[in-house]
Coordinates of C-alpha atoms in Angstrom, one line a residue:
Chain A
X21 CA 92.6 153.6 83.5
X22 CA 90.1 151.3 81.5
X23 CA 86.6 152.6 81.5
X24 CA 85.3 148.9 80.5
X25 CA 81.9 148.1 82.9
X26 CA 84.1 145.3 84.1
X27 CA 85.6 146.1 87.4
X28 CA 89.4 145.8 87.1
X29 CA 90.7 143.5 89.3
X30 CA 94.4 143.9 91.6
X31 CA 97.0 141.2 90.4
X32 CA 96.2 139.1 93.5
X33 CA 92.8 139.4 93.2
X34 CA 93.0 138.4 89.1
X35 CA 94.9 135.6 90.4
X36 CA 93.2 133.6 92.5
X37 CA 90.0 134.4 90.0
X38 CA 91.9 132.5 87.5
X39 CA 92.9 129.8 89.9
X40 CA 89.1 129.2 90.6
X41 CA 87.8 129.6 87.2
X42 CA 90.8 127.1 86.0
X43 CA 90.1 124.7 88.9
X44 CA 86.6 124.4 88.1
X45 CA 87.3 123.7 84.1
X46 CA 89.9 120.8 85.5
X47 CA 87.8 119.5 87.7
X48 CA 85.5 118.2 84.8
X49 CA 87.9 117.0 82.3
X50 CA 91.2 116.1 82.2
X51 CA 93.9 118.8 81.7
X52 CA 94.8 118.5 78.1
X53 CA 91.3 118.7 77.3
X54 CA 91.5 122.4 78.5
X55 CA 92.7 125.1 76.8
X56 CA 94.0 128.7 77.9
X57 CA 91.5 130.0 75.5
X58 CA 89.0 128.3 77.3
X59 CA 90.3 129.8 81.1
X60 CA 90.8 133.2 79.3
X61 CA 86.9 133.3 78.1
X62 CA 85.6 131.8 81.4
X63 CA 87.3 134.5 83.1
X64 CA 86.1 137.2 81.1
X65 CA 89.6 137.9 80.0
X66 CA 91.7 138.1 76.7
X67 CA 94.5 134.9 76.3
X68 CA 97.4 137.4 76.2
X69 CA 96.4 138.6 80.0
X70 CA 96.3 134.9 81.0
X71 CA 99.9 134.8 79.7
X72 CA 100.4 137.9 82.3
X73 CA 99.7 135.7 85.6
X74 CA 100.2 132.4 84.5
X75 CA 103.5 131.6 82.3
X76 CA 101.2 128.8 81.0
X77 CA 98.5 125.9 81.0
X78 CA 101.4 123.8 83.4
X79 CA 101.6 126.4 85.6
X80 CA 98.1 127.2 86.0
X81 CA 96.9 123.8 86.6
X82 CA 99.8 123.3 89.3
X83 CA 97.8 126.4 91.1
X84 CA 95.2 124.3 90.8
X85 CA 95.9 121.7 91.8
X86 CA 97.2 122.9 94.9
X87 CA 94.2 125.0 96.0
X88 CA 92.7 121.5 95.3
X89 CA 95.0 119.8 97.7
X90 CA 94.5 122.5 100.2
X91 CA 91.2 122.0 100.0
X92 CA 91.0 118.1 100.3
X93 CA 93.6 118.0 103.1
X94 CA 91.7 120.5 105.2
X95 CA 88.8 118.1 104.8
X96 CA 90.5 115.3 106.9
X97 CA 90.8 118.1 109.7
X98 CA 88.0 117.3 112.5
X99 CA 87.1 118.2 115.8
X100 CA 89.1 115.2 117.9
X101 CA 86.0 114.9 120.2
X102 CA 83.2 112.2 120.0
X103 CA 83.9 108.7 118.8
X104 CA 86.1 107.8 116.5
X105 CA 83.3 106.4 113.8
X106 CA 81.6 109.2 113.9
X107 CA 84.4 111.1 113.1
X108 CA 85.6 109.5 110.5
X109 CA 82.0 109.2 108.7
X110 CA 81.7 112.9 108.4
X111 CA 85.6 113.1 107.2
X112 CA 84.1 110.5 104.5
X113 CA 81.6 112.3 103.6
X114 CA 83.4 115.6 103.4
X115 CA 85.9 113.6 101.2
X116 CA 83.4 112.4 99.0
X117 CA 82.2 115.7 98.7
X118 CA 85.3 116.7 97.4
X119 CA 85.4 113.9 95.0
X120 CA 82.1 114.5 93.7
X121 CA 82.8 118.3 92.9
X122 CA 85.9 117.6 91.4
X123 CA 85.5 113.7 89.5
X124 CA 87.0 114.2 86.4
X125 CA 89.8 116.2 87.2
X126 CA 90.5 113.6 90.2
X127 CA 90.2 110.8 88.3
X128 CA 92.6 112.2 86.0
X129 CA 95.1 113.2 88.3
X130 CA 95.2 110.5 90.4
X131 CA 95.2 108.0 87.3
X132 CA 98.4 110.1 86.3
X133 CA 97.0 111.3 82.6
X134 CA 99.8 113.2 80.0
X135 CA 99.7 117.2 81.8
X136 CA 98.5 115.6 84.8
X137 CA 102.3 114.0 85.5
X138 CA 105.4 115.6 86.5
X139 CA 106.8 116.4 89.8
X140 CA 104.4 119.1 91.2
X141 CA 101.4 116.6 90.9
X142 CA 103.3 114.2 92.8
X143 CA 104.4 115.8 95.5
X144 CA 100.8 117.4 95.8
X145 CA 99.6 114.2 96.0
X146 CA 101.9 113.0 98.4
X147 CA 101.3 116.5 100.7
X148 CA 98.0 115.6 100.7
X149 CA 98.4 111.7 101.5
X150 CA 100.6 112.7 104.3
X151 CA 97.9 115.3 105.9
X152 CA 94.9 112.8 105.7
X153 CA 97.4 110.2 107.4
X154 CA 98.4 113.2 110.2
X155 CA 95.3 113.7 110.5
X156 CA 93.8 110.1 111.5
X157 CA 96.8 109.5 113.4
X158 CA 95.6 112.7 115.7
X159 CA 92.7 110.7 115.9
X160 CA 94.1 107.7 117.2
X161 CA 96.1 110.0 120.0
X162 CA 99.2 108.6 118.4
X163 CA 102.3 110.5 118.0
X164 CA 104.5 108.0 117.7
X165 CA 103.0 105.2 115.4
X166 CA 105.3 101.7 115.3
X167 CA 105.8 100.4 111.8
X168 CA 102.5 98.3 112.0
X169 CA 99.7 101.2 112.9
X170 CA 101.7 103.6 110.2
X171 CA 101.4 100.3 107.6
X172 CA 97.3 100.1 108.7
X173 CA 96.8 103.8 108.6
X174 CA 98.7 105.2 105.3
X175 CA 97.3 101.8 102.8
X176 CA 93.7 102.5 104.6
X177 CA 94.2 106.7 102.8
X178 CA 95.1 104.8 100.2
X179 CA 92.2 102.4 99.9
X180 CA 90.1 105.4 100.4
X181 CA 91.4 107.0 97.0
X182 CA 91.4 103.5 95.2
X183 CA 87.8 103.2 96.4
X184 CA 86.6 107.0 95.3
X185 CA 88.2 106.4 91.5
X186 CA 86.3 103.1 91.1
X187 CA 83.3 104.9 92.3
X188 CA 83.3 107.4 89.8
X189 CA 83.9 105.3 87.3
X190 CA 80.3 103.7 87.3
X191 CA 78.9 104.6 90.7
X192 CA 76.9 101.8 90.9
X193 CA 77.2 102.0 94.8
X194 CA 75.6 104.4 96.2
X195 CA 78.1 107.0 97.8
X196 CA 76.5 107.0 101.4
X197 CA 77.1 103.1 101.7
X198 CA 81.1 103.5 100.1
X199 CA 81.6 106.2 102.9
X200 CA 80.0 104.3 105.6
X201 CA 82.4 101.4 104.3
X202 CA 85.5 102.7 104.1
X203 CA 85.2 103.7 108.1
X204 CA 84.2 99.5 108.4
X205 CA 87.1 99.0 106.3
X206 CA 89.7 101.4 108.4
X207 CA 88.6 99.3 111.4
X208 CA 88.7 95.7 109.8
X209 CA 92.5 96.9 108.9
X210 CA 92.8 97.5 111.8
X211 CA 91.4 94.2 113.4
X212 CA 93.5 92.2 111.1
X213 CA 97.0 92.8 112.7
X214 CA 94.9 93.6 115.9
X215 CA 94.4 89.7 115.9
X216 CA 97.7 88.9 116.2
X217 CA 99.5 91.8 117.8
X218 CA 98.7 93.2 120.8
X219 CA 99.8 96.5 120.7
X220 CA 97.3 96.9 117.6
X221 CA 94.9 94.8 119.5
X222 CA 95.1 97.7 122.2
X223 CA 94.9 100.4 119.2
X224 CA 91.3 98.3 118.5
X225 CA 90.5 98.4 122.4
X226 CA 90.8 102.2 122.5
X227 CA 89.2 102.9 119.6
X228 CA 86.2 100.4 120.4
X229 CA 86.2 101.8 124.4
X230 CA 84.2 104.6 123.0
X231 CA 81.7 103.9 120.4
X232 CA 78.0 103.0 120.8
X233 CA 76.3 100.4 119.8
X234 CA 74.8 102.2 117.4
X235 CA 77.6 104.8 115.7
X236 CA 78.8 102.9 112.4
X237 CA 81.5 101.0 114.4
X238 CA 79.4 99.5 117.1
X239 CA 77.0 98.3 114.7
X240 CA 79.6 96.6 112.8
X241 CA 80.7 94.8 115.3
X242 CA 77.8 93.8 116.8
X243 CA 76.7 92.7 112.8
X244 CA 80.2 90.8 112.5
X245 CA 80.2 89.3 116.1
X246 CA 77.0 87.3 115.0
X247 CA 77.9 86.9 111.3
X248 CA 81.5 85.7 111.6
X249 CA 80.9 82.5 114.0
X250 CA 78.1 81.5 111.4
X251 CA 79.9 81.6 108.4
X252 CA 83.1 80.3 109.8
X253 CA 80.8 77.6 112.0
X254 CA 82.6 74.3 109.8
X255 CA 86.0 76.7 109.9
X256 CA 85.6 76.1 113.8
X257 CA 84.6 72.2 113.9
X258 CA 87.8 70.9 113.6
X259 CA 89.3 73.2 116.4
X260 CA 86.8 72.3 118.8
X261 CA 87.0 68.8 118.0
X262 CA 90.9 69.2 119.2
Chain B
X16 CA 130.7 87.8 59.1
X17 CA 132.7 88.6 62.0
X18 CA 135.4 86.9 63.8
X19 CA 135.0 88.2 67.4
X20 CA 134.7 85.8 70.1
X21 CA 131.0 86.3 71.2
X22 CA 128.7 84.0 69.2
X23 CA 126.3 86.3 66.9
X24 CA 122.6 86.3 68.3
X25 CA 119.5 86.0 66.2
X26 CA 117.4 89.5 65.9
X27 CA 115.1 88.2 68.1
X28 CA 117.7 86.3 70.4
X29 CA 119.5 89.4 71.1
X30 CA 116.1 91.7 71.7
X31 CA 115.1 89.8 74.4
X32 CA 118.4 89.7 76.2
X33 CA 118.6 93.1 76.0
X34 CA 114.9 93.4 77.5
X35 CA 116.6 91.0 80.4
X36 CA 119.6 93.0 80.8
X37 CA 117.5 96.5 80.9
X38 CA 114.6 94.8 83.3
X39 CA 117.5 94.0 85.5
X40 CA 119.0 97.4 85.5
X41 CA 115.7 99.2 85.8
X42 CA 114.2 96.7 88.5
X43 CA 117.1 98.5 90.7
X44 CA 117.2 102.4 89.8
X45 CA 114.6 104.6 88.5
X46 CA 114.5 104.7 84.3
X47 CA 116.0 108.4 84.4
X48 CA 119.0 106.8 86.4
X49 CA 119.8 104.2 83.7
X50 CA 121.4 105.4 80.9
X51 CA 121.7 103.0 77.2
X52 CA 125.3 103.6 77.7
X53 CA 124.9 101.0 80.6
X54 CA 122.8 99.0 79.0
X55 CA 125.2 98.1 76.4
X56 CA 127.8 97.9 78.3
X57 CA 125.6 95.3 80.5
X58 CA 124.6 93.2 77.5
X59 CA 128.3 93.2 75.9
X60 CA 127.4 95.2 72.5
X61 CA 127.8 99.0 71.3
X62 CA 125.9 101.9 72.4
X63 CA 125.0 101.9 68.3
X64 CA 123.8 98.3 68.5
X65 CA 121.7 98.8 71.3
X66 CA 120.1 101.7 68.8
X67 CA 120.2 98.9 66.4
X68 CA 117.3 97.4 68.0
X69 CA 115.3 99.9 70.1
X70 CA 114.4 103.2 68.6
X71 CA 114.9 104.4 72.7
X72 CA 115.5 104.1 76.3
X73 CA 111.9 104.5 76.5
X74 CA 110.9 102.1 73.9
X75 CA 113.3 99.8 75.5
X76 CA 111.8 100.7 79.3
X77 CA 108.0 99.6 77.8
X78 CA 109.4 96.0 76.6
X79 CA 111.2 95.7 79.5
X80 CA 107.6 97.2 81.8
X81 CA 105.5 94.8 79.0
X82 CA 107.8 91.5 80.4
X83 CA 107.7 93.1 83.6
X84 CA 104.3 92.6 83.9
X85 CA 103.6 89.6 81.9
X86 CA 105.6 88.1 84.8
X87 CA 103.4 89.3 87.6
X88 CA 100.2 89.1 86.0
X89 CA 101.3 84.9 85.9
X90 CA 102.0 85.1 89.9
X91 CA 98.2 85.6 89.9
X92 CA 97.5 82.3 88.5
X93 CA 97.1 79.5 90.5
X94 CA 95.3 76.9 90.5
X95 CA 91.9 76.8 91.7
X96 CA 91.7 73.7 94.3
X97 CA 92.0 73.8 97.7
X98 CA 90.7 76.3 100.5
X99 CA 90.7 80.1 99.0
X100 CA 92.8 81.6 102.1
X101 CA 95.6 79.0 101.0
X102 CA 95.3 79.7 97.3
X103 CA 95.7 83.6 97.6
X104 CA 98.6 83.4 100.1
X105 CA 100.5 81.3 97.5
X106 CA 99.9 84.3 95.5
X107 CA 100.9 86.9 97.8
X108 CA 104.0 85.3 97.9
X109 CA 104.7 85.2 94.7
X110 CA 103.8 88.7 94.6
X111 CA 106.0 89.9 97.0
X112 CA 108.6 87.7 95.3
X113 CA 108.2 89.7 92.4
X114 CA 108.2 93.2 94.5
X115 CA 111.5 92.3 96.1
X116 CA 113.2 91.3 93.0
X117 CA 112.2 94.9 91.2
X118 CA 111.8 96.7 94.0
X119 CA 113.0 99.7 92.8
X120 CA 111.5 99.8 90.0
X121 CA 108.3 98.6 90.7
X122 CA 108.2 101.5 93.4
X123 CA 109.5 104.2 90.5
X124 CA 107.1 103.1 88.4
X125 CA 104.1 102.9 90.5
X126 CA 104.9 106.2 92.1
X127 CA 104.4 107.4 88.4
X128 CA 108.2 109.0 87.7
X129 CA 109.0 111.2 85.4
X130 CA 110.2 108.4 82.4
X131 CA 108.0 106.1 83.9
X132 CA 104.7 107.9 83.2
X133 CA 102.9 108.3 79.6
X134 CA 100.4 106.2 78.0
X135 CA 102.3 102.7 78.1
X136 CA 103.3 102.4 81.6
X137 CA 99.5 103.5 82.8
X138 CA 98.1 101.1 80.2
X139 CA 100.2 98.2 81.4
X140 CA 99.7 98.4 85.0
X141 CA 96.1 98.4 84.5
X142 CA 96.4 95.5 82.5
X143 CA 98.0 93.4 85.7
X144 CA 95.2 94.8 88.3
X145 CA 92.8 93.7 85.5
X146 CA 94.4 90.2 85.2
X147 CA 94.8 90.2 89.1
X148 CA 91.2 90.9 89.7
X149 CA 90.0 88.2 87.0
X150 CA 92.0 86.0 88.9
X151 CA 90.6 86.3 92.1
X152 CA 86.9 86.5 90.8
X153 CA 87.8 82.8 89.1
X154 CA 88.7 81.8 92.8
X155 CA 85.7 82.8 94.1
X156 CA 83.6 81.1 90.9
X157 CA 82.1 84.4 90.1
X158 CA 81.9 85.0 86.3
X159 CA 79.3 88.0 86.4
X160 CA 80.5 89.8 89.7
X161 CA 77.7 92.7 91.1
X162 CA 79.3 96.4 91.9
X163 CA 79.4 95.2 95.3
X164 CA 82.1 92.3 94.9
X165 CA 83.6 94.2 91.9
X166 CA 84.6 97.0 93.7
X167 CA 85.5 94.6 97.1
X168 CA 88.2 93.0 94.5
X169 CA 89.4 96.1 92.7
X170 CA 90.1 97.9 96.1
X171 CA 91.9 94.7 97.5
X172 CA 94.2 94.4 94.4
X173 CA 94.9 98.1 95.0
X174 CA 95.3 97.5 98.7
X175 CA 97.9 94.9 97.7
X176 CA 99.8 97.4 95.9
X177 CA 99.9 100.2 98.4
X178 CA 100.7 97.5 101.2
X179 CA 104.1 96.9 98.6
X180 CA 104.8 100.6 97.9
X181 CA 104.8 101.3 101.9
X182 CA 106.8 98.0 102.7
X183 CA 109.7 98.9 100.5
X184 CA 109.9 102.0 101.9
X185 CA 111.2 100.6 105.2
X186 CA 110.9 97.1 105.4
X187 CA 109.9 97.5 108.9
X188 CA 107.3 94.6 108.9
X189 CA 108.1 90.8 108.0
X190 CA 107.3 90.2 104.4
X191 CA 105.4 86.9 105.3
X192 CA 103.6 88.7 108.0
X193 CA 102.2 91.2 105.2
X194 CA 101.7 88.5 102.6
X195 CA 99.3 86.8 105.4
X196 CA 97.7 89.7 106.2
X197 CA 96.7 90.9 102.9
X198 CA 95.4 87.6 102.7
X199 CA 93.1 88.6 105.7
X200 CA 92.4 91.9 104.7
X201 CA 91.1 90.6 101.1
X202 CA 88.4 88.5 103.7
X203 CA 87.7 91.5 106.2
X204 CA 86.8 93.8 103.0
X205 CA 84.6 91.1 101.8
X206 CA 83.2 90.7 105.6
X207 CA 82.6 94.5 106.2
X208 CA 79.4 94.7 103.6
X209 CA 78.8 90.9 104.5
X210 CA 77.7 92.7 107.7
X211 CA 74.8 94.5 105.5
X212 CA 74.4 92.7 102.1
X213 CA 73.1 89.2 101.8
X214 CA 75.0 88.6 98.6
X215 CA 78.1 89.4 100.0
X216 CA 77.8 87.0 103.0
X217 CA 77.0 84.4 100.1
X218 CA 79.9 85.1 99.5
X219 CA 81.9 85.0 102.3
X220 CA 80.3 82.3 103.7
X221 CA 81.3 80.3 100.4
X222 CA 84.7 81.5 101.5
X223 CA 84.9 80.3 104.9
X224 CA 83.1 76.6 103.9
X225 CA 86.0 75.1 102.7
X226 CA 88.6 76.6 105.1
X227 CA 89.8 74.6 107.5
X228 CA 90.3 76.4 111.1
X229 CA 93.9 76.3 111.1
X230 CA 94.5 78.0 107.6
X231 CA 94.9 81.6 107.2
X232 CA 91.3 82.3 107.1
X233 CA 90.1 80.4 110.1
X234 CA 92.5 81.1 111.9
X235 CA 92.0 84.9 111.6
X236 CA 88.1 84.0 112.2
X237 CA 88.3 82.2 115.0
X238 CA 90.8 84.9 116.3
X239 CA 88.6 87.9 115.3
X240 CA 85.2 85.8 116.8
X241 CA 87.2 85.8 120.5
X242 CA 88.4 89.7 119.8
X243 CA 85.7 91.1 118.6
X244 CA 83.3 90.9 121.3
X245 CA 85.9 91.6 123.8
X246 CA 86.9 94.9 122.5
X247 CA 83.5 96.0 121.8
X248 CA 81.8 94.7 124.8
X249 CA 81.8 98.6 126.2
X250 CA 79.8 99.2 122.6
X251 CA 77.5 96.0 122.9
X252 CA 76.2 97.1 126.7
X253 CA 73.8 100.1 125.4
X254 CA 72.1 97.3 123.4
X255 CA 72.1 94.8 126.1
X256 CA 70.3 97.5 127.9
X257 CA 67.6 98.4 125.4

């Protein structure tokens, strides 16, 4: 028995301690910039214990990274009640939350840096791609998407990571109006094919039944019902000429 | 001097057709899953020879990722005359010509595999979304894009290459059908903060002036103007109220 003023912790407990004090050094720079010396002074702890839970940096940034993952895929998960804007809004901002807390190591990650690589941080990647498209599809009501609505629904996940790296690279949009937009933009993808399919055009219907005029979707359209006929006004000459 | 049948290449000569012969076999498998062994075999010469001339398979991978994307970077250009929605399916064609040709790997590569990653392969993508997205802001005559637009063209290039990724997967949806829709998508991401920013219904209304109404663009608009309100009618009668 130690009889250091430091409480000593159980190996599960020690752990997930390192896991969160790891995480949080990852989550502002990129994983080679960290060092185990680093993890072992932030937790209060000598390098040759980190070597007793952790085989290594790899290994501990994989635990990372998958509390990480956890974390960000739980964030997709919302009450399927209410309209489907509103829904999503919140899930946006709960993403860019996430995004916020953890930029560096994100952008890292998901720009696929030296450590960052390898199979574990693909799959994660993927695990968590997979849950935030799960999730929307529950959303929808859909269990059993046709090749189109999965197309619109997994490069919309996608869209919203390419559109959270390029915001932290300058963010010179403010984050409220990028979350906001990616809900407009998950609807627009969805309008596209909508326009000439019509079982998306019924995806569009039911998710359109139920927003008001004034949740983010309503207002969109209402905004784009007036906008589009005026900007495409010489578009439409020659049509109604025929 | 040798006496063997096969004329002697040039240095130079015979570096780039192994580059062609390696593209070729990496544009089907993943780079773990070609070994030099078939690459010399392929191009006619000695497993030494091949040595001769690239330290590596992964020195030989990066000239055959660098022609790679020389290649698609020029299926960007095009020239910039004629109705936008016209000009950018010409691309997407030649894009998707491109991502059926390597499918493989273009999809190993994106997916960040294990050979694949490391500084080169990240440094070279980038270098086709950059030439992609300078491309498209010369279409829309923007030499000094704001955020807004920037990140509007940054997503969409992005968009296009998740749109890719998932097609291979299963082919499920008609090539040309994507190749149009991206084409649509690239206007709906530019219409969504149209809806709420006057300089990005500049520029989508510079867009839609020169499109006639039965190319890709006015087509989708004059679709999307009869859509729209129909599908939200439920969300516009709250606001007919007020």
């Amino acid at each position: 028995m130690t009889t250091g003023v430091r409480r000593r912790m159980g190996v599960a407990e020690r752990r997930q301690q390192l896991i969160t004090v790891a995480l949080e050094l990852f989550s502002h720079r990129s994983p080679d910039e960290v060092s185990i010396d680093e993890i072992a002074a932030a937790a209060g702890i000598s390098r040759p214990l980190v070597y007793h839970y952790f085989p290594g940096k790899q290994s501990l940034y994989e635990a990372a990274l998958r509390r990480a993952a956890e974390d960000l895929a739980n964030r997709f998960t919302e009450r399927r009640e209410g309209p489907l804007g509103a829904r999503l809004l919140r899930v946006m901002r709960r993403f860019f939350d996430f995004v916020d807390e953890h930029g560096q190591g994100f952008a890292a990650l998901m720009r696929g840096g030296p450590v960052a690589g390898g199979g574990t941080a693909g799959a994660v990647i993927e695990q968590v791609r997979q849950a935030a498209y799960e999730q929307i599809l529950g959303h929808l009501g859909v269990t059993d998407p046709a090749p189109r609505l999965r197309l619109v629904v997994r490069s919309w996940v996608s869209l919203a990571e390419s559109t959270a790296l390029i915001w932290l690279e300058g963010r010179d949009v403010p984050r409220a109006e990028l979350e906001r937009q990616l809900v407009h933009d998950f609807a627009a993808l969805v309008a596209v094919p909508a326009a000439y399919d019509d079982d998306m055009a019924a995806v569009l219907a039911r998710i359109m039944r139920d927003e008001p005029a004034d949740g983010p979707l309503g207002d969109l359209a209402g905004r784009l019902a007036d906008l589009v006929p005026q900007v495409s006004s010489a578009a439409r000459v020659p049509q109604q000429r025929a």
